[in-house]
Amino acid sequence: MAFDYDLFVIGGGSGGVRAARVAAAEGVRVALAEEDRYGGTCVIRGCVPKKLMVYASEFPQAFELARAYGWSVTDDGFSWGAFKTRLNAELDRLEGIYRNLLSGSGVETHDARATLIDPHTVELSDGRRFSAQHILIAVGGRPVLPQVQGIEHAITSNEMFHLDALPRRMIIVGGGYIASEFAGIMNGLGTEVLQFYRGDQILRGFDAEAIEHVASGMRVHGVDIRTNTNVASIEKTEHGLSVTDTNGAVHQVDQVMFATGRAPNTDGLGLEALGVELGRKGEIIVDAYSQTKVPSIYAVGDVTDRANLTPVAIREGMAFVDTVFKGVPSAPDHDLIPTAIFTQPEMGTIGLSEAEAEAQEKVHVYITSFKSMREGFGGVEERVFMKLIVSQETDKLLGCHIVAPHAGEMIQLAGIAVKMGATKADFDRTVAVHPTMAEELVTMRNPTRSS
Ligand code: NDP
């Protein structure tokens, strides 16, 4: 049977665009459908605008430091409007690049929603149908809101980039990446931030001690983190929102943002009728090669809820092309993924937390904590924290956790070493780069404790 295309990709985010481009470069006839903007969550309403907002929010501290370093700096305040205009222009530019990358590599794009009709046919929202030998679903995820009285008055991270005005006071609900990053951003931009987390400590699942440093650093910066606290109800008032928390306290705020998790965008795609298996959250169940139960249908990225990170979606997309179109079966590697959390202070992490490592084997734990030279000179309290978790049996690094300015940059490089199976002896014989913060990673001589 002759198909219209060899590959039809649904979703123009990080995973879908990469797979489409790389496949087209192999001479594969590729189409891609996107119902919204090209670039997906990462470019349009995630990593990229978020990071630009992090940069914007760091200036008050930079001004303070500049003065301490002898500069005369006048701070006339932050213009959200001016920033938003530039941000939107940048996102338009990036979206244009994504579109050009697709057209330049010969991918036919359809600005429409696509649903599946059978294992080889998609239907677009304009009614047109196309057949394809393979279909790749890369439709990503969306924020989910819990059922709380008055939830219709709350926003999610999607709306944070479009606010008409900066809130004077806001509540951010959740203790994950998104809530914790936005708490720092909004605090830096001048909003009074209350962060509600239902458990004992934010960023559950990461190394407990590293998180302790992040949370105390966030508090020093001014974020009011309320643990064991959730929203009970939200009421709209004449002046804003009146929020009652689960401890009975009432807060008057301008905005409430929920970052209480994300769900895969599988609703209404027609997947279950075809026999594509979905998990509890609606995620597409795939094998190691991103193939679903229906052999012609594959899925990559957040819609599969494996590791919901852009670089992972990109790797999954490329491995899919290797497997299906290059004849090289490739399973994306989800082991030892380095990641950064752009909280203030920032955290970079790879591998096991101390608790996870200890549950597995006997370990040595190396810890250092010190004042950052740059900030310390300027009288700004910014403590750096670094922890290495080392196997007693093999001397290999099992985990590395860094809380420091630019920790994301550091963990990218430390991540290579850890991924290569570096031992503590390898770290020790590497000469320190002086004077840096990262040099402390190779100068920790004696374990702080051993299990
Ligand atoms: P997470 O799943 O990381 O966190 C959700 C948070 O919301 C948790 O603290 C959770 O609490 C809490 N929560 C869940 N349900 C409720 C509820 N009903 N009431 C109150 N709190 C609730 O999701 P995020 O939305 O923060 O991020 C989604 C994903 O996006 C991340 O997992 C990550 O993969 C990706 N991401 C990565 C970034 C990066 O790499 N820097 C940045 C942003 C996002 P509990 O802990 O108790 O379950």
XYZ file of N, CA, C and O in Angstrom, residues 306-441:
544
model
N 8.222 9.595 30.849
C 9.412 8.869 31.324
C 10.253 9.848 32.138
O 10.101 9.908 33.340
N 11.109 10.635 31.513
C 11.790 11.721 32.231
C 11.381 12.979 31.487
O 11.757 13.166 30.331
N 10.570 13.823 32.113
C 9.934 14.930 31.395
C 10.859 16.134 31.267
O 10.693 17.141 31.946
N 11.829 15.991 30.401
C 12.831 17.029 30.192
C 13.098 17.150 28.697
O 13.144 16.129 27.994
N 13.282 18.383 28.227
C 13.500 18.607 26.796
C 14.638 17.777 26.197
O 14.452 17.123 25.176
N 15.826 17.778 26.811
C 16.917 17.024 26.181
C 16.610 15.523 26.103
O 17.123 14.839 25.218
N 15.780 15.050 27.017
C 15.410 13.628 26.992
C 14.465 13.372 25.820
O 14.623 12.406 25.070
N 13.491 14.276 25.627
C 12.562 14.138 24.493
C 13.338 14.155 23.177
O 13.050 13.376 22.257
N 14.334 15.013 23.091
C 15.146 15.117 21.867
C 15.889 13.796 21.611
O 15.904 13.264 20.509
N 16.456 13.251 22.679
C 17.175 11.976 22.531
C 16.218 10.853 22.154
O 16.557 9.994 21.339
N 15.046 10.863 22.757
C 14.062 9.824 22.416
C 13.680 9.932 20.939
O 13.541 8.924 20.234
N 13.526 11.181 20.465
C 13.172 11.409 19.061
C 14.266 10.918 18.120
O 13.988 10.290 17.091
N 15.511 11.178 18.481
C 16.617 10.759 17.612
C 16.787 9.234 17.640
O 17.074 8.616 16.604
N 16.596 8.651 18.817
C 16.705 7.184 18.919
C 15.604 6.521 18.098
O 15.825 5.482 17.462
N 14.433 7.149 18.070
C 13.319 6.626 17.264
C 13.712 6.601 15.781
O 13.502 5.617 15.069
N 14.325 7.693 15.318
C 14.736 7.760 13.901
C 15.817 6.718 13.612
O 15.768 6.016 12.596
N 16.779 6.582 14.529
C 17.825 5.558 14.343
C 17.195 4.174 14.203
O 17.565 3.388 13.349
N 16.235 3.908 15.076
C 15.623 2.583 15.124
C 14.800 2.302 13.875
O 14.938 1.257 13.243
N 13.940 3.261 13.521
C 12.940 2.993 12.479
C 13.467 3.288 11.075
O 13.161 2.565 10.133
N 14.283 4.323 10.928
C 14.668 4.734 9.570
C 16.142 4.493 9.242
O 16.537 4.562 8.092
N 16.969 4.277 10.272
C 18.388 4.053 9.963
C 18.778 2.594 10.173
O 19.949 2.243 9.991
N 17.831 1.799 10.645
C 18.124 0.375 10.840
C 19.081 0.106 11.986
O 19.743 -0.928 12.030
N 19.178 1.058 12.920
C 20.057 0.868 14.087
C 19.191 0.916 15.347
O 18.922 1.999 15.880
N 18.700 -0.230 15.814
C 17.829 -0.202 16.993
C 18.517 0.516 18.154
O 19.601 0.126 18.575
N 17.912 1.602 18.616
C 18.544 2.418 19.659
C 17.524 2.709 20.756
O 16.477 3.297 20.480
N 17.866 2.316 21.947
C 17.003 2.614 23.086
C 17.568 3.842 23.786
O 18.743 3.856 24.154
N 16.772 4.915 23.940
C 17.306 6.090 24.655
C 17.714 5.707 26.080
O 17.053 4.897 26.711
N 18.810 6.304 26.510
C 19.376 5.968 27.817
C 18.795 6.920 28.871
O 19.037 8.125 28.812
N 18.029 6.368 29.801
C 17.421 7.217 30.834
C 18.169 7.131 32.165
O 17.673 7.579 33.195
N 19.357 6.558 32.121
C 20.101 6.392 33.362
C 21.020 7.606 33.579
O 21.598 8.122 32.638
N 21.160 8.026 34.812
C 22.076 9.116 35.182
C 21.877 10.368 34.324
O 22.743 10.781 33.564
N 20.700 10.953 34.447
C 20.386 12.185 33.717
C 20.751 13.381 34.610
O 20.177 13.543 35.689
N 21.708 14.210 34.176
C 21.979 15.404 34.982
C 20.845 16.410 34.780
O 20.266 16.488 33.695
N 20.536 17.160 35.797
C 19.461 18.150 35.648
C 19.728 19.355 36.540
O 20.442 19.252 37.533
N 19.166 20.476 36.120
C 19.311 21.694 36.921
C 17.935 22.187 37.320
O 16.980 22.066 36.556
N 17.856 22.712 38.510
C 16.617 23.339 38.959
C 16.967 24.807 39.160
O 17.846 25.140 39.947
N 16.266 25.659 38.398
C 16.643 27.074 38.397
C 15.937 27.841 39.504
O 15.297 28.860 39.281
N 16.079 27.277 40.692
C 15.644 27.983 41.879
C 16.711 29.032 42.187
O 17.780 29.047 41.574
N 16.449 29.863 43.156
C 17.467 30.826 43.595
C 17.675 30.593 45.075
O 16.817 30.982 45.841
N 18.690 29.841 45.485
C 19.851 29.403 44.719
C 19.542 28.232 43.790
O 18.602 27.477 44.006
N 20.414 28.136 42.780
C 20.252 27.123 41.728
C 20.811 25.775 42.194
O 21.748 25.733 42.990
N 20.243 24.712 41.681
C 20.755 23.383 42.035
C 21.033 22.569 40.785
O 20.266 22.601 39.825
N 22.149 21.841 40.800
C 22.466 20.890 39.742
C 22.643 19.536 40.381
O 23.234 19.431 41.469
N 22.133 18.524 39.744
C 22.177 17.214 40.400
C 22.277 16.092 39.378
O 21.754 16.196 38.269
N 22.973 15.051 39.762
C 23.001 13.822 38.947
C 23.132 12.635 39.896
O 23.824 12.714 40.918
N 22.465 11.572 39.544
C 22.617 10.316 40.277
C 21.757 10.232 41.510
O 20.738 10.909 41.642
N 22.235 9.405 42.445
C 21.408 9.052 43.595
C 21.504 10.085 44.708
O 22.558 10.692 44.918
N 20.410 10.235 45.427
C 20.461 11.010 46.672
C 21.182 10.142 47.700
O 21.357 8.926 47.499
N 21.562 10.759 48.818
C 22.260 9.978 49.849
C 21.367 8.842 50.337
O 21.830 7.708 50.492
N 20.088 9.136 50.549
C 19.173 8.102 51.063
C 19.055 6.945 50.068
O 19.096 5.769 50.464
N 18.937 7.273 48.780
C 18.829 6.210 47.758
C 20.112 5.385 47.705
O 20.071 4.152 47.606
N 21.263 6.067 47.768
C 22.542 5.356 47.672
C 22.748 4.441 48.875
O 23.168 3.287 48.739
N 22.419 4.958 50.052
C 22.598 4.174 51.277
C 21.718 2.939 51.292
O 22.089 1.914 51.859
N 20.549 3.056 50.679
C 19.639 1.905 50.632
C 20.212 0.815 49.726
O 19.845 -0.343 49.820
N 21.131 1.220 48.872
C 21.682 0.314 47.865
C 22.984 -0.332 48.314
O 23.225 -1.505 48.085
N 23.863 0.471 48.947
C 25.187 -0.043 49.324
C 25.863 0.869 50.338
O 25.334 1.924 50.686
N 27.060 0.464 50.776
C 27.804 1.298 51.723
C 28.499 2.435 50.964
O 29.095 2.205 49.909
N 28.371 3.646 51.523
C 28.899 4.813 50.802
C 29.746 5.713 51.709
O 29.621 5.673 52.940
N 30.622 6.471 51.076
C 31.278 7.606 51.722
C 30.580 8.856 51.199
O 30.309 8.959 49.988
N 30.351 9.799 52.101
C 29.698 11.045 51.690
C 30.663 12.201 51.954
O 31.157 12.365 53.075
N 30.941 12.961 50.899
C 31.836 14.123 51.002
C 30.987 15.381 50.848
O 30.231 15.504 49.884
N 31.145 16.293 51.801
C 30.332 17.520 51.762
C 31.227 18.739 51.981
O 32.136 18.706 52.817
N 30.952 19.763 51.228
C 31.590 21.038 51.519
C 30.532 22.132 51.421
O 29.587 22.023 50.639
N 30.675 23.136 52.255
C 29.751 24.261 52.232
C 30.548 25.504 52.575
O 31.311 25.504 53.543
N 30.402 26.506 51.744
C 31.226 27.707 51.951
C 30.526 28.917 51.354
O 29.573 28.773 50.581
N 31.040 30.090 51.699
C 30.483 31.336 51.172
C 31.024 31.576 49.774
O 32.229 31.477 49.565
N 30.158 31.902 48.842
C 30.625 32.222 47.497
C 31.450 33.509 47.553
O 31.060 34.488 48.178
N 32.620 33.477 46.907
C 33.564 34.601 46.970
C 32.938 35.884 46.401
O 32.994 36.949 47.011
N 32.311 35.735 45.231
C 31.757 36.911 44.541
C 30.675 37.565 45.387
O 30.687 38.770 45.619
N 29.743 36.742 45.871
C 28.639 37.286 46.658
C 29.132 37.710 48.042
O 28.723 38.744 48.570
N 30.021 36.891 48.624
C 30.524 37.181 49.977
C 31.189 38.548 50.024
O 30.975 39.331 50.954
N 31.990 38.859 49.016
C 32.679 40.162 48.957
C 31.662 41.299 48.950
O 31.899 42.374 49.499
N 30.530 41.023 48.328
C 29.496 42.060 48.230
C 28.551 42.057 49.424
O 27.539 42.765 49.412
N 28.859 41.230 50.418
C 28.029 41.214 51.624
C 26.699 40.520 51.423
O 25.778 40.652 52.221
N 26.591 39.742 50.324
C 25.348 39.012 50.081
C 25.523 37.586 50.578
O 26.506 36.921 50.256
N 24.588 37.159 51.388
C 24.683 35.820 51.972
C 24.302 34.788 50.908
O 23.161 34.703 50.484
N 25.268 34.041 50.419
C 24.987 33.011 49.406
C 25.916 31.845 49.705
O 27.109 31.903 49.421
N 25.383 30.822 50.307
C 26.236 29.697 50.661
C 26.181 28.642 49.568
O 25.122 28.323 49.032
N 27.348 28.131 49.243
C 27.455 27.062 48.249
C 27.470 25.732 48.995
O 28.025 25.640 50.091
N 26.836 24.734 48.403
C 26.809 23.403 49.010
C 27.150 22.379 47.928
O 26.597 22.435 46.828
N 28.070 21.475 48.261
C 28.415 20.416 47.298
C 28.505 19.091 48.031
O 29.042 19.028 49.138
N 27.987 18.078 47.381
C 27.995 16.753 48.020
C 28.332 15.696 46.984
O 27.757 15.680 45.886
N 29.277 14.845 47.329
C 29.603 13.707 46.470
C 29.261 12.437 47.246
O 29.618 12.310 48.424
N 28.597 11.524 46.591
C 28.270 10.244 47.223
C 29.040 9.162 46.473
O 28.906 9.035 45.248
N 29.867 8.455 47.216
C 30.833 7.550 46.587
C 30.637 6.130 47.108
O 30.504 5.910 48.311
N 30.650 5.166 46.183
C 30.533 3.761 46.567
C 31.792 3.330 47.317
O 32.910 3.537 46.837
N 31.614 2.729 48.486
C 32.790 2.252 49.231
C 33.445 1.092 48.484
O 34.652 0.925 48.504
N 32.635 0.304 47.811
C 33.163 -0.892 47.159
C 33.955 -0.554 45.886
O 35.062 -1.044 45.686
N 33.395 0.317 45.050
C 34.025 0.572 43.740
C 34.707 1.931 43.652
O 35.406 2.201 42.681
N 34.511 2.796 44.614
C 35.032 4.171 44.611
C 34.347 5.056 43.552
O 34.735 6.195 43.323
N 33.334 4.504 42.860
C 32.641 5.285 41.826
C 31.697 6.312 42.444
O 31.097 6.057 43.491
N 31.527 7.441 41.726
C 30.557 8.439 42.180
C 29.148 7.968 41.867
O 28.841 7.664 40.711
N 28.332 7.913 42.879
C 26.940 7.482 42.694
C 26.022 8.695 42.566
O 24.941 8.600 41.999
N 26.464 9.812 43.141
C 25.636 11.012 43.092
C 26.485 12.251 43.296
O 27.516 12.205 43.968
N 26.055 13.338 42.676
C 26.736 14.623 42.844
C 25.657 15.699 42.898
O 24.802 15.760 42.001
N 25.663 16.490 43.954
C 24.603 17.491 44.145
C 25.260 18.830 44.471
O 26.075 18.907 45.383
N 24.896 19.836 43.701
C 25.529 21.145 43.855
C 24.455 22.218 44.003
O 23.527 22.287 43.185
N 24.570 23.015 45.043
C 23.690 24.183 45.184
C 24.616 25.389 45.157
O 25.419 25.586 46.076
N 24.543 26.158 44.076
C 25.506 27.249 43.889
C 25.066 28.111 42.713
O 24.323 27.644 41.855
N 25.579 29.353 42.655
C 25.360 30.115 41.424
C 25.936 29.300 40.258
O 27.024 28.744 40.369
N 25.191 29.191 39.185
C 25.614 28.456 37.979
C 25.781 26.951 38.205
O 26.550 26.283 37.505
N 25.069 26.411 39.172
C 25.172 24.967 39.443
C 24.779 24.147 38.210
O 25.305 23.057 37.984
N 23.868 24.696 37.404
C 23.453 23.988 36.185
C 24.620 23.815 35.223
O 24.769 22.776 34.579
N 25.449 24.856 35.125
C 26.619 24.759 34.236
C 27.608 23.739 34.787
O 28.208 22.972 34.037
N 27.779 23.743 36.111
C 28.752 22.815 36.709
C 28.318 21.365 36.547
O 29.118 20.492 36.255
N 27.022 21.114 36.744
C 26.586 19.715 36.761
C 26.638 19.119 35.360
O 26.779 17.900 35.190
N 26.548 19.967 34.335
C 26.683 19.434 32.971
C 28.048 18.746 32.826
O 28.159 17.666 32.266
N 29.090 19.380 33.349
C 30.441 18.843 33.182
C 30.720 17.721 34.182
O 31.274 16.683 33.819
N 30.316 17.944 35.440
C 30.477 16.854 36.418
C 29.694 15.627 35.934
O 30.110 14.491 36.141
N 28.577 15.897 35.248
C 27.727 14.806 34.749
C 28.463 13.907 33.769
O 28.242 12.692 33.742
N 29.342 14.478 32.958
C 30.099 13.651 32.001
C 30.961 12.661 32.774
O 31.008 11.466 32.473
N 31.638 13.197 33.805
C 32.520 12.332 34.598
C 31.723 11.213 35.263
O 32.104 10.040 35.215
N 30.596 11.585 35.866
C 29.798 10.580 36.576
C 29.262 9.543 35.582
O 29.293 8.343 35.827
N 28.829 10.018 34.442
C 28.298 9.117 33.401
C 29.394 8.171 32.894
O 29.125 7.024 32.535
N 30.625 8.658 32.861
C 31.733 7.805 32.406
C 32.159 6.805 33.462
O 33.033 5.972 33.230
N 31.580 6.943 34.669
C 31.945 6.009 35.740
C 33.148 6.479 36.532
O 33.920 5.657 37.057
N 33.338 7.789 36.615
C 34.502 8.326 37.346
C 34.499 7.868 38.797
O 33.443 7.728 39.418
N 35.698 7.648 39.309
C 35.850 7.306 40.723
C 36.241 8.569 41.492
O 36.638 9.576 40.894
N 36.181 8.456 42.808
C 36.618 9.586 43.637
C 38.105 9.835 43.389
O 38.546 10.992 43.362
N 38.866 8.765 43.151
C 40.302 8.929 42.865
C 40.503 9.741 41.586
O 41.441 10.539 41.494
N 39.618 9.552 40.600
C 39.709 10.353 39.365
C 39.490 11.828 39.675
O 40.186 12.701 39.144
N 38.493 12.104 40.514
C 38.251 13.499 40.914
C 39.495 14.045 41.635
O 39.937 15.150 41.359
N 40.055 13.230 42.550
C 41.185 13.687 43.370
C 42.416 14.013 42.525
O 43.189 14.907 42.858
N 42.626 13.246 41.436
C 43.850 13.493 40.663
C 43.662 14.576 39.598
O 44.581 14.880 38.849
N 42.477 15.157 39.568
C 42.241 16.280 38.649
C 42.637 17.578 39.351
O 42.186 17.839 40.470
N 43.490 18.359 38.718
C 43.979 19.591 39.342
C 42.833 20.608 39.441
O 42.039 20.761 38.517
N 42.771 21.271 40.558
C 41.725 22.274 40.798
C 41.912 23.472 39.865
O 43.040 23.849 39.547
N 40.818 24.034 39.430
C 40.857 25.287 38.663
C 40.617 26.410 39.666
O 39.538 26.489 40.253
N 41.612 27.248 39.850
C 41.580 28.191 40.955
C 41.588 29.637 40.475
O 42.319 29.935 39.529
N 40.884 30.542 41.077
C 39.885 30.339 42.131
C 38.484 30.236 41.513
O 38.017 31.164 40.864
N 37.873 29.107 41.699
C 36.497 28.895 41.245
C 35.719 28.243 42.389
O 36.316 27.820 43.383
N 34.428 28.136 42.192
C 33.637 27.364 43.152
C 33.804 25.883 42.863
O 33.945 25.052 43.758
N 33.834 25.543 41.558
C 33.841 24.143 41.152
C 35.099 23.410 41.605
O 35.096 22.181 41.719
N 36.170 24.148 41.920
C 37.405 23.469 42.340
C 37.167 22.636 43.604
O 37.858 21.645 43.838
N 36.178 23.042 44.383
C 35.911 22.303 45.626
C 35.478 20.861 45.334
O 35.581 19.997 46.186
N 34.996 20.642 44.112
C 34.579 19.280 43.757
C 35.759 18.314 43.730
O 35.589 17.110 43.867
